[in-house]
Coordinates of C-alpha atoms and ligand atoms in Angstrom, one line a residue:
X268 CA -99.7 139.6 224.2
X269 CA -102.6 142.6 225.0
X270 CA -104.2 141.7 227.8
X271 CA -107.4 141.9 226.3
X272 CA -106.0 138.6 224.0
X273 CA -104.5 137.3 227.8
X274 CA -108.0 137.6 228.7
X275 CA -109.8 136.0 225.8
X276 CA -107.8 133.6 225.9
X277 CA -107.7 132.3 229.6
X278 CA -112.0 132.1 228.8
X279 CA -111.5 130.2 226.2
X280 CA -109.5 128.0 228.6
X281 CA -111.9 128.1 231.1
X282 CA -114.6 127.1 229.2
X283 CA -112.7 124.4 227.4
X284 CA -111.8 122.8 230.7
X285 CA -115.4 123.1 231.9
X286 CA -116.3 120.7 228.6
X287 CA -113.8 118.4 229.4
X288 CA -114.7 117.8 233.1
X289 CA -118.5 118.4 232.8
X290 CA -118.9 115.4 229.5
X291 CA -117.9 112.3 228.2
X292 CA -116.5 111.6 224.7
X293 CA -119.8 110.5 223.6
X294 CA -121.5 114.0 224.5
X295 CA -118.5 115.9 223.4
X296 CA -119.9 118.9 222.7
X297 CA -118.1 121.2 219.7
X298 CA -115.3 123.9 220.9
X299 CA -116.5 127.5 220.9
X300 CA -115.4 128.5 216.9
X301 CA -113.3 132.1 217.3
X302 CA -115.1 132.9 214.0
X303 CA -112.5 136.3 213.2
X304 CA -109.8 133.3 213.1
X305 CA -110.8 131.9 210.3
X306 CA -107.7 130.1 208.8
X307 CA -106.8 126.9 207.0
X308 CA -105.0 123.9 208.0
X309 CA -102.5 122.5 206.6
X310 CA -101.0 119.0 208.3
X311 CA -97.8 116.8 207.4
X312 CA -97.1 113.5 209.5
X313 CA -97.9 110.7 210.6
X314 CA -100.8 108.1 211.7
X315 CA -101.3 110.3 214.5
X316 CA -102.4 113.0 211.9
X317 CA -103.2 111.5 208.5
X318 CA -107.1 111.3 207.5
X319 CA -106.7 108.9 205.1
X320 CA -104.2 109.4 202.6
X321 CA -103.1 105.6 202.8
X322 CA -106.3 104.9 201.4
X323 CA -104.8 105.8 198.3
X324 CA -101.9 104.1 197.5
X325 CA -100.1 100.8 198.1
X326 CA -99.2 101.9 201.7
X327 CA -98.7 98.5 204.2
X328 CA -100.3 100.1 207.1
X329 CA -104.3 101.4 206.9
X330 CA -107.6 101.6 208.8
X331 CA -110.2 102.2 206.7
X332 CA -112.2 99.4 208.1
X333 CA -114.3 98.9 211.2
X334 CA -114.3 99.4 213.8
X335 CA -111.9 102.2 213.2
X336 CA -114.0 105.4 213.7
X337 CA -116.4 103.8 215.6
X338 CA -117.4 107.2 216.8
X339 CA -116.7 109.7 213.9
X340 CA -119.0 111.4 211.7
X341 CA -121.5 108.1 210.7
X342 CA -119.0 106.3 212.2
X343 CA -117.0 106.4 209.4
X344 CA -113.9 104.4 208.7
X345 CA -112.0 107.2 207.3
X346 CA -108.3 106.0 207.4
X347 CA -107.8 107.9 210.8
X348 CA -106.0 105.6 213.6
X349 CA -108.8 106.3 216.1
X350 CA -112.0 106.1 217.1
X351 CA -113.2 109.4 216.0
X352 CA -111.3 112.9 215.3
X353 CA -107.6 113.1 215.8
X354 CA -105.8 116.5 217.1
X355 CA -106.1 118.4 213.9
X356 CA -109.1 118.0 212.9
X357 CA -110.0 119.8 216.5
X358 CA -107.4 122.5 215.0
X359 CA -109.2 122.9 211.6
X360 CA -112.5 123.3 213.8
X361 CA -111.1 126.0 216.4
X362 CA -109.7 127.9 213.4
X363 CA -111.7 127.6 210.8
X364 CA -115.4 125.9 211.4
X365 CA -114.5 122.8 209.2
X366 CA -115.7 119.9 210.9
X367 CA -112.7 118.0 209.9
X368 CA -109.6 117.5 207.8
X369 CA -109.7 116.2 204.5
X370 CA -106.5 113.8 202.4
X371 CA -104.7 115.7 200.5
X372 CA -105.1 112.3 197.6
X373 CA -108.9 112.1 197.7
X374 CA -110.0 112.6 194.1
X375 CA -113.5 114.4 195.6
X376 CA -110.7 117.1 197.7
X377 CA -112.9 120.5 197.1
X378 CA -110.1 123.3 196.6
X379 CA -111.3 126.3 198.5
X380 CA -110.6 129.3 199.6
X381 CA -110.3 130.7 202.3
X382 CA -111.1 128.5 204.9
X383 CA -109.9 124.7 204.3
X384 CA -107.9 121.7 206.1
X385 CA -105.9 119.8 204.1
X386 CA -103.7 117.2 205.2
X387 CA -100.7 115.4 203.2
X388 CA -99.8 112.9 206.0
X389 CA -98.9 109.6 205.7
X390 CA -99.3 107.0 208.2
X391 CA -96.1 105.1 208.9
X392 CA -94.4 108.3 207.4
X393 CA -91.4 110.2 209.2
X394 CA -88.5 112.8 209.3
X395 CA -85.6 109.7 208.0
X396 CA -87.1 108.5 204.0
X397 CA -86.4 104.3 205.2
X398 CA -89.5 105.2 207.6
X399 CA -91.7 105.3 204.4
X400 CA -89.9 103.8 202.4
X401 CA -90.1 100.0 204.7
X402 CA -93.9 100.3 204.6
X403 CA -94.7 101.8 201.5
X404 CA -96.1 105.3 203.1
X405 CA -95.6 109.1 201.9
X406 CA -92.5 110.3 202.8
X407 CA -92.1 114.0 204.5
X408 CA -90.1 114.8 201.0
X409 CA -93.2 113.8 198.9
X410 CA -95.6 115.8 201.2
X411 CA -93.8 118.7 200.8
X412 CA -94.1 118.0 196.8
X413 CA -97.8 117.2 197.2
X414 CA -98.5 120.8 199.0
X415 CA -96.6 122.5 196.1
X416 CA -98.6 120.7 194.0
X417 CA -102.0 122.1 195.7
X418 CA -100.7 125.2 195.7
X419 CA -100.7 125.5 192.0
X420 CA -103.7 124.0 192.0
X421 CA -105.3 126.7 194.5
X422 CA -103.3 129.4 192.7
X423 CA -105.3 128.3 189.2
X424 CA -108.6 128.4 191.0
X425 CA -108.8 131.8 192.8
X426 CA -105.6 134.0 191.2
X427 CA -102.3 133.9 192.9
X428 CA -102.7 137.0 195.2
X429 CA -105.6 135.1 196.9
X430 CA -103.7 131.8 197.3
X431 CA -100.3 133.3 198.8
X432 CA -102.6 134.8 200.8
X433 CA -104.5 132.3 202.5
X434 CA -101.1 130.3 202.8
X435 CA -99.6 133.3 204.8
X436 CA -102.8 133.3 207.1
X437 CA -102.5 129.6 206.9
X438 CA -101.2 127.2 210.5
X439 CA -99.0 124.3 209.5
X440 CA -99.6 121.6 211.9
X441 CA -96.3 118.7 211.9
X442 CA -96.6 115.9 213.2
X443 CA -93.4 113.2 213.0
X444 CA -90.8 111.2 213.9
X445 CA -92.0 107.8 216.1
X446 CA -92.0 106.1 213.3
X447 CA -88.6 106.8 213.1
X448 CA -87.9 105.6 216.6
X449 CA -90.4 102.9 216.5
X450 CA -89.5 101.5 213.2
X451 CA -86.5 102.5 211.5
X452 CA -84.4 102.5 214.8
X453 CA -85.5 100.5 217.5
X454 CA -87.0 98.2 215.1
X455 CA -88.8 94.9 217.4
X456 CA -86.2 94.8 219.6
X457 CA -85.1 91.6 217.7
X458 CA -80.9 91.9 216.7
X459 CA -79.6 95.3 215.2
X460 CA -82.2 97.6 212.2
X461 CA -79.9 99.2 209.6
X462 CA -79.9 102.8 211.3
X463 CA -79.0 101.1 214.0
X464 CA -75.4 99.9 212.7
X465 CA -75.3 103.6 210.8
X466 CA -75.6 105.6 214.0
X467 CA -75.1 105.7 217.6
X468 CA -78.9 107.1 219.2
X469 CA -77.1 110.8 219.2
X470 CA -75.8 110.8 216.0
X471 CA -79.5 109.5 214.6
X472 CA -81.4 111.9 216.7
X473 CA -79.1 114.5 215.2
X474 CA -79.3 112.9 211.4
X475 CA -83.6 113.4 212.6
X476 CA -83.2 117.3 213.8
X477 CA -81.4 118.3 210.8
X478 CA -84.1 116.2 208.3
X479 CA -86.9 117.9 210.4
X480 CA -85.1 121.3 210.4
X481 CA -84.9 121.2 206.2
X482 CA -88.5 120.1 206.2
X483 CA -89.0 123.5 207.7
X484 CA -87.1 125.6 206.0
X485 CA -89.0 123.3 203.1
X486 CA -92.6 125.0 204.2
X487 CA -91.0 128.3 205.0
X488 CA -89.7 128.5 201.5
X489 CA -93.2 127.9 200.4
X490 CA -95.2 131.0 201.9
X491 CA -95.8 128.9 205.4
X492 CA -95.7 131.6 208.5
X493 CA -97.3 129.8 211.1
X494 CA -95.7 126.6 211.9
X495 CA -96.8 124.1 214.5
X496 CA -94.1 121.1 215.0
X497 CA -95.2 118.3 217.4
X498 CA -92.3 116.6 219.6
X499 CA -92.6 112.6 220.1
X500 CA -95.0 111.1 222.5
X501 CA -93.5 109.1 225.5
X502 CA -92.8 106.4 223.4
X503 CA -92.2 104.2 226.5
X504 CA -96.2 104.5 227.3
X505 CA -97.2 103.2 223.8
X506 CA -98.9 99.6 224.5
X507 CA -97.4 97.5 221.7
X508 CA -94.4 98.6 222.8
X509 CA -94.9 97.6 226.4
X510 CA -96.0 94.7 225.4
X511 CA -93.0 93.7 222.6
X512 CA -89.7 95.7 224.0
X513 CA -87.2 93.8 226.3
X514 CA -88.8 93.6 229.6
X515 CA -85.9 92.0 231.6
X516 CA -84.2 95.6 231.3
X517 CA -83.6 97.8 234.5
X518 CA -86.3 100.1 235.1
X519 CA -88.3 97.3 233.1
X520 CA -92.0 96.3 234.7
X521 CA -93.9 93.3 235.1
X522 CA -97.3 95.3 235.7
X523 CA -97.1 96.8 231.9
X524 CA -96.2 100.6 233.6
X525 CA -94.5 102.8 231.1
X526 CA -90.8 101.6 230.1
X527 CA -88.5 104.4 231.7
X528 CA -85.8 103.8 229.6
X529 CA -87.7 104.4 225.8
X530 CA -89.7 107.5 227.7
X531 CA -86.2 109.0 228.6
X532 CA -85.5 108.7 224.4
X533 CA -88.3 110.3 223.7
X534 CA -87.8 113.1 226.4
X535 CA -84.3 113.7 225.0
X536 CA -85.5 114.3 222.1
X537 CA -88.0 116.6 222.7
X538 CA -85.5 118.6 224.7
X539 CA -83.0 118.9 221.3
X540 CA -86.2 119.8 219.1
X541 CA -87.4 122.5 220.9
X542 CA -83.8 123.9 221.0
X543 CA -83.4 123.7 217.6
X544 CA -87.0 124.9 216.5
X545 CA -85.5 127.8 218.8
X546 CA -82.5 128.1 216.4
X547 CA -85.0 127.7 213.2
X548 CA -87.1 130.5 214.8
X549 CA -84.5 132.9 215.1
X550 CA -83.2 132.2 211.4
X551 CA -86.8 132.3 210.3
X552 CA -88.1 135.6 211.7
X553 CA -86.4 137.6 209.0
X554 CA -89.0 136.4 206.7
X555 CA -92.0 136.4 209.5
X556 CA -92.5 132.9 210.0
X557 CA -93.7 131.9 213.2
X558 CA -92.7 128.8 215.1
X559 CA -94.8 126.9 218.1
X560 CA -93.9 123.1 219.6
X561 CA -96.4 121.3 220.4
X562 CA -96.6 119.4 223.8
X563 CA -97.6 115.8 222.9
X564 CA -95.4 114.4 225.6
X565 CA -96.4 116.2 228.9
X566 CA -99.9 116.1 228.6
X567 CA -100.3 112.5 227.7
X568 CA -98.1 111.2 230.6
X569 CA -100.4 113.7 232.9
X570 CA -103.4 111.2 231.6
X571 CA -101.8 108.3 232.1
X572 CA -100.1 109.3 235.5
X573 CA -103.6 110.3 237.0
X574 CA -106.2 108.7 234.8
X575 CA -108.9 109.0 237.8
X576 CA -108.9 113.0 237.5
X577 CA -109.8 112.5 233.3
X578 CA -112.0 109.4 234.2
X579 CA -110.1 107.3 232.3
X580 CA -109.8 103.7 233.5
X581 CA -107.6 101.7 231.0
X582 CA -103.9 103.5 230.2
X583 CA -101.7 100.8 228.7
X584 CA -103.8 98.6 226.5
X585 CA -106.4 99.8 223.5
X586 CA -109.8 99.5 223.3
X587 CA -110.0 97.3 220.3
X588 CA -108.8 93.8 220.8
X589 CA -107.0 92.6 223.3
X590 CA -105.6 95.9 223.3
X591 CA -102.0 94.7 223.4
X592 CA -100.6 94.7 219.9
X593 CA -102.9 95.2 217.3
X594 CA -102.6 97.8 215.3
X595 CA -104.2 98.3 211.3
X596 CA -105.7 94.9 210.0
X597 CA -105.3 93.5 213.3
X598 CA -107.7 95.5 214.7
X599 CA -110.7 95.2 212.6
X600 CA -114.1 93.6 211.9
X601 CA -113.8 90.8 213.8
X602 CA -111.8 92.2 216.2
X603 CA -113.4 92.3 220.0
X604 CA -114.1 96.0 221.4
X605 CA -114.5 97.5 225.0
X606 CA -117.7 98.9 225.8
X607 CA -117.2 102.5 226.1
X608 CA -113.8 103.7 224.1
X609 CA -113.6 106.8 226.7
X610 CA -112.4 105.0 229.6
X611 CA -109.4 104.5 227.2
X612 CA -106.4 107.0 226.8
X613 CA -105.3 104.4 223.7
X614 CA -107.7 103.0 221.0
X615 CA -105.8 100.3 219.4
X616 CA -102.2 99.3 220.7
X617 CA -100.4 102.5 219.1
X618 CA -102.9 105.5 218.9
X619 CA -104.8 107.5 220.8
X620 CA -108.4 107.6 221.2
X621 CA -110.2 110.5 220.6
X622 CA -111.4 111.3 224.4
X623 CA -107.3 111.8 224.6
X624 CA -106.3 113.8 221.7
X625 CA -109.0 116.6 222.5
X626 CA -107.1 116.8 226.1
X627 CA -104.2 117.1 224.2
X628 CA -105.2 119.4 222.0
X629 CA -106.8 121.9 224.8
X630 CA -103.9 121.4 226.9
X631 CA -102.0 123.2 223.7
X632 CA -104.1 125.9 222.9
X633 CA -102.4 129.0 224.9
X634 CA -99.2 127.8 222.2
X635 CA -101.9 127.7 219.5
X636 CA -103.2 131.1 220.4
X637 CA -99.7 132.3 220.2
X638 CA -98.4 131.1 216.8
X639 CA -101.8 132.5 214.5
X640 CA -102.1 136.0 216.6
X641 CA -99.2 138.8 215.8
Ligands
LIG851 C1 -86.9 102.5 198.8 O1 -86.8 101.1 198.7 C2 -86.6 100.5 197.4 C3 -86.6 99.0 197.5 O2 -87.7 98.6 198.3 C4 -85.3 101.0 196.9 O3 -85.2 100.6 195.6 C5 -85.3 102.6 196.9 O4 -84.0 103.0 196.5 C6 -85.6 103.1 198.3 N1 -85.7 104.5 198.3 C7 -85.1 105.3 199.2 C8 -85.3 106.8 199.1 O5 -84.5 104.9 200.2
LIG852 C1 -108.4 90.5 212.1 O1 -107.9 90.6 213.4 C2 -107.5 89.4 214.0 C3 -107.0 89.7 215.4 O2 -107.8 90.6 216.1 C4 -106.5 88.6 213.2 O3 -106.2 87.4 213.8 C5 -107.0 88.5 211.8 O4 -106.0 87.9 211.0 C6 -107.4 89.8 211.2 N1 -107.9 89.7 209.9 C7 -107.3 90.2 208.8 C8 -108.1 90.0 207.5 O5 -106.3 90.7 208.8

């Protein structure tokens, strides 16, 4: 890195930090666009990343109702999981100037070039195809199909040069695999899930590295040369889970703290992806593509270790209902909600709000910086 680009980017730190300490998610005032950037998004996933997708199809799990997006763009109820903007739609803005990301499967998606944030994630989605498959979401197979499908598309608009093009500029932002924990393999806690009698923890996490590592190769093989993968968050932390896992375990507390023994899954696993994104990166470079991992683990346990020093006030129940288990159609219309949403690391009893994705989106941007420059 030149140290004029160390320097840039330890401002743009600087000043990011300054808008997170000096305002309140209400005032949140837009991040500083780095306007020569100018890149599109491209995002595969989960809840925590789709915009809407499931609005589309016969998926189980949705939020297109109040009072999801209480505090998005006319406080729209686009099919995000949270109260406003979720982590990449703060990438599509840093990179690109888009205010937001768009689904992939809405009919009115405007193919353009140049600068554009697409996403083909699927709430309820993940890295093992039962995670789909048990709620009816887009598995990571079928995303991979949709973006070849857009590429054609984009390809038939502005000429093929132009297309390969702006897909080699492009980031791809990933963003998978609780739902494979949460739902195919830990299930509710409640006798044994079919992965479950298939595979010892190791052997699944392994059966999960390999699926994620193909799903790469999968994006590689498509033009992708900047690639973003997200590791798990501390799945111990998540509020239904507090509130439904087995709490006469060791380690196990009455005072709904984090569950040390599903956050020490989730660190594992983190620990094998990055080692074999490592791996992927070294195979990879032949052909250019660059590989980042993105940090949704540390930061998040920062905010809910010290919630004082981000003013937050409420760490392991969501904003909307009681805040201890719903999730989707649970949380809706007639669903009570807390007063002010950025006291709150979690909006409803799985997600984030958006107060807590922008932390942990700054708090990833020097890896950012480093996958789009060189
Ligand atoms: C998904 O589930 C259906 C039944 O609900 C089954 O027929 C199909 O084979 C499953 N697909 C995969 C890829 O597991
Ligand atoms: C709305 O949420 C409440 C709980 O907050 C739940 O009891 C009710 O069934 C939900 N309504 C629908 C239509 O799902």
């Amino acid at each position: 890195m030149s140290s004029y680009k160390q320097h840039f980017s330890i401002c743009v730190h600087l000043f990011l930090f300054m808008l997170i300490f000096s305002s309140r998610a209400q005032d949140q005032p837009p991040l500083k666009t780095r306007g020569y950037l100018f890149r599109s998004v491209y995002t595969f996933g989960d809840s925590f990343v789709d915009p809407g997708n499931n609005n589309y199809i016969q998926a189980m799990s949705k939020s297109n109702f109040p009072p999801y997006g209480t505090d998005f763009v006319n406080q729209m109820s686009t099919g995000r999981f949270s109260n406003g903007r979720l982590f990449p739609d703060f990438l599509a803005y840093y990179l690109g100037t888009e205010k937001y990301q768009q689904p992939y499967l809405d009919p009115t998606l405007n193919l353009r070039e140049s600068v554009t944030a697409v996403s083909f994630a699927s709430a309820t989605s993940g890295y093992d195809p039962i995670t789909a498959n048990l709620t009816k979401a887009i598995p990571m197979s079928e995303q991979l199909e949709n973006f070849k499908q857009y590429k054609v598309k984009l390809q038939k608009k502005i000429g093929r040069k132009r297309a390969e093009d702006q897909i080699k500029k492009a980031l791809f932002y990933v963003n998978a695999g609780s739902d494979d924990f949460a739902l195919s393999y830990f299930g509710d806690g409640k006798g044994q899930t079919i992965r479950q009698k298939q595979y010892r923890l190791p052997d699944y996490e392994q059966f999960l590295l390999q699926l994620m590592a193909q799903f790469i190769q999968g994006l590689s093989d498509q033009g992708a040369r900047k690639i973003a993968v997200t590791g798990l968050p501390p799945l111990g932390c998540i509020p239904v889970g507090i509130t439904l896992l087995p709490t006469n375990l060791p380690n196990a507390s009455p005072k709904r703290s984090c569950l040390d023994y599903v956050n020490s899954v989730s660190r594992d696993f983190n620990v094998l992806l990055q080692n074999q994104l490592k791996a992927m990166q070294s195979k990879l470079s032949k052909v250019g593509t660059k590989i980042g991992y993105i940090d949704f683990e540390q930061p998040l346990l920062d905010v809910i270790q010290n919630p004082k020093e981000y003013g937050f006030t409420q760490v392991n129940n969501g904003c909307c209902g009681s805040g201890l288990y719903e999730i989707g159609t649970l949380c809706n219309a007639t669903s009570p909600v807390c007063a002010d949403a950025s006291e709150y690391v979690f909006w409803d009893a799985a997600h984030p709000t958006e107060r807590t994705y922008f932390i942990i989106f700054t708090s990833n941007l020097g890896t950012i910086n480093h996958i789009i420059t060189g």
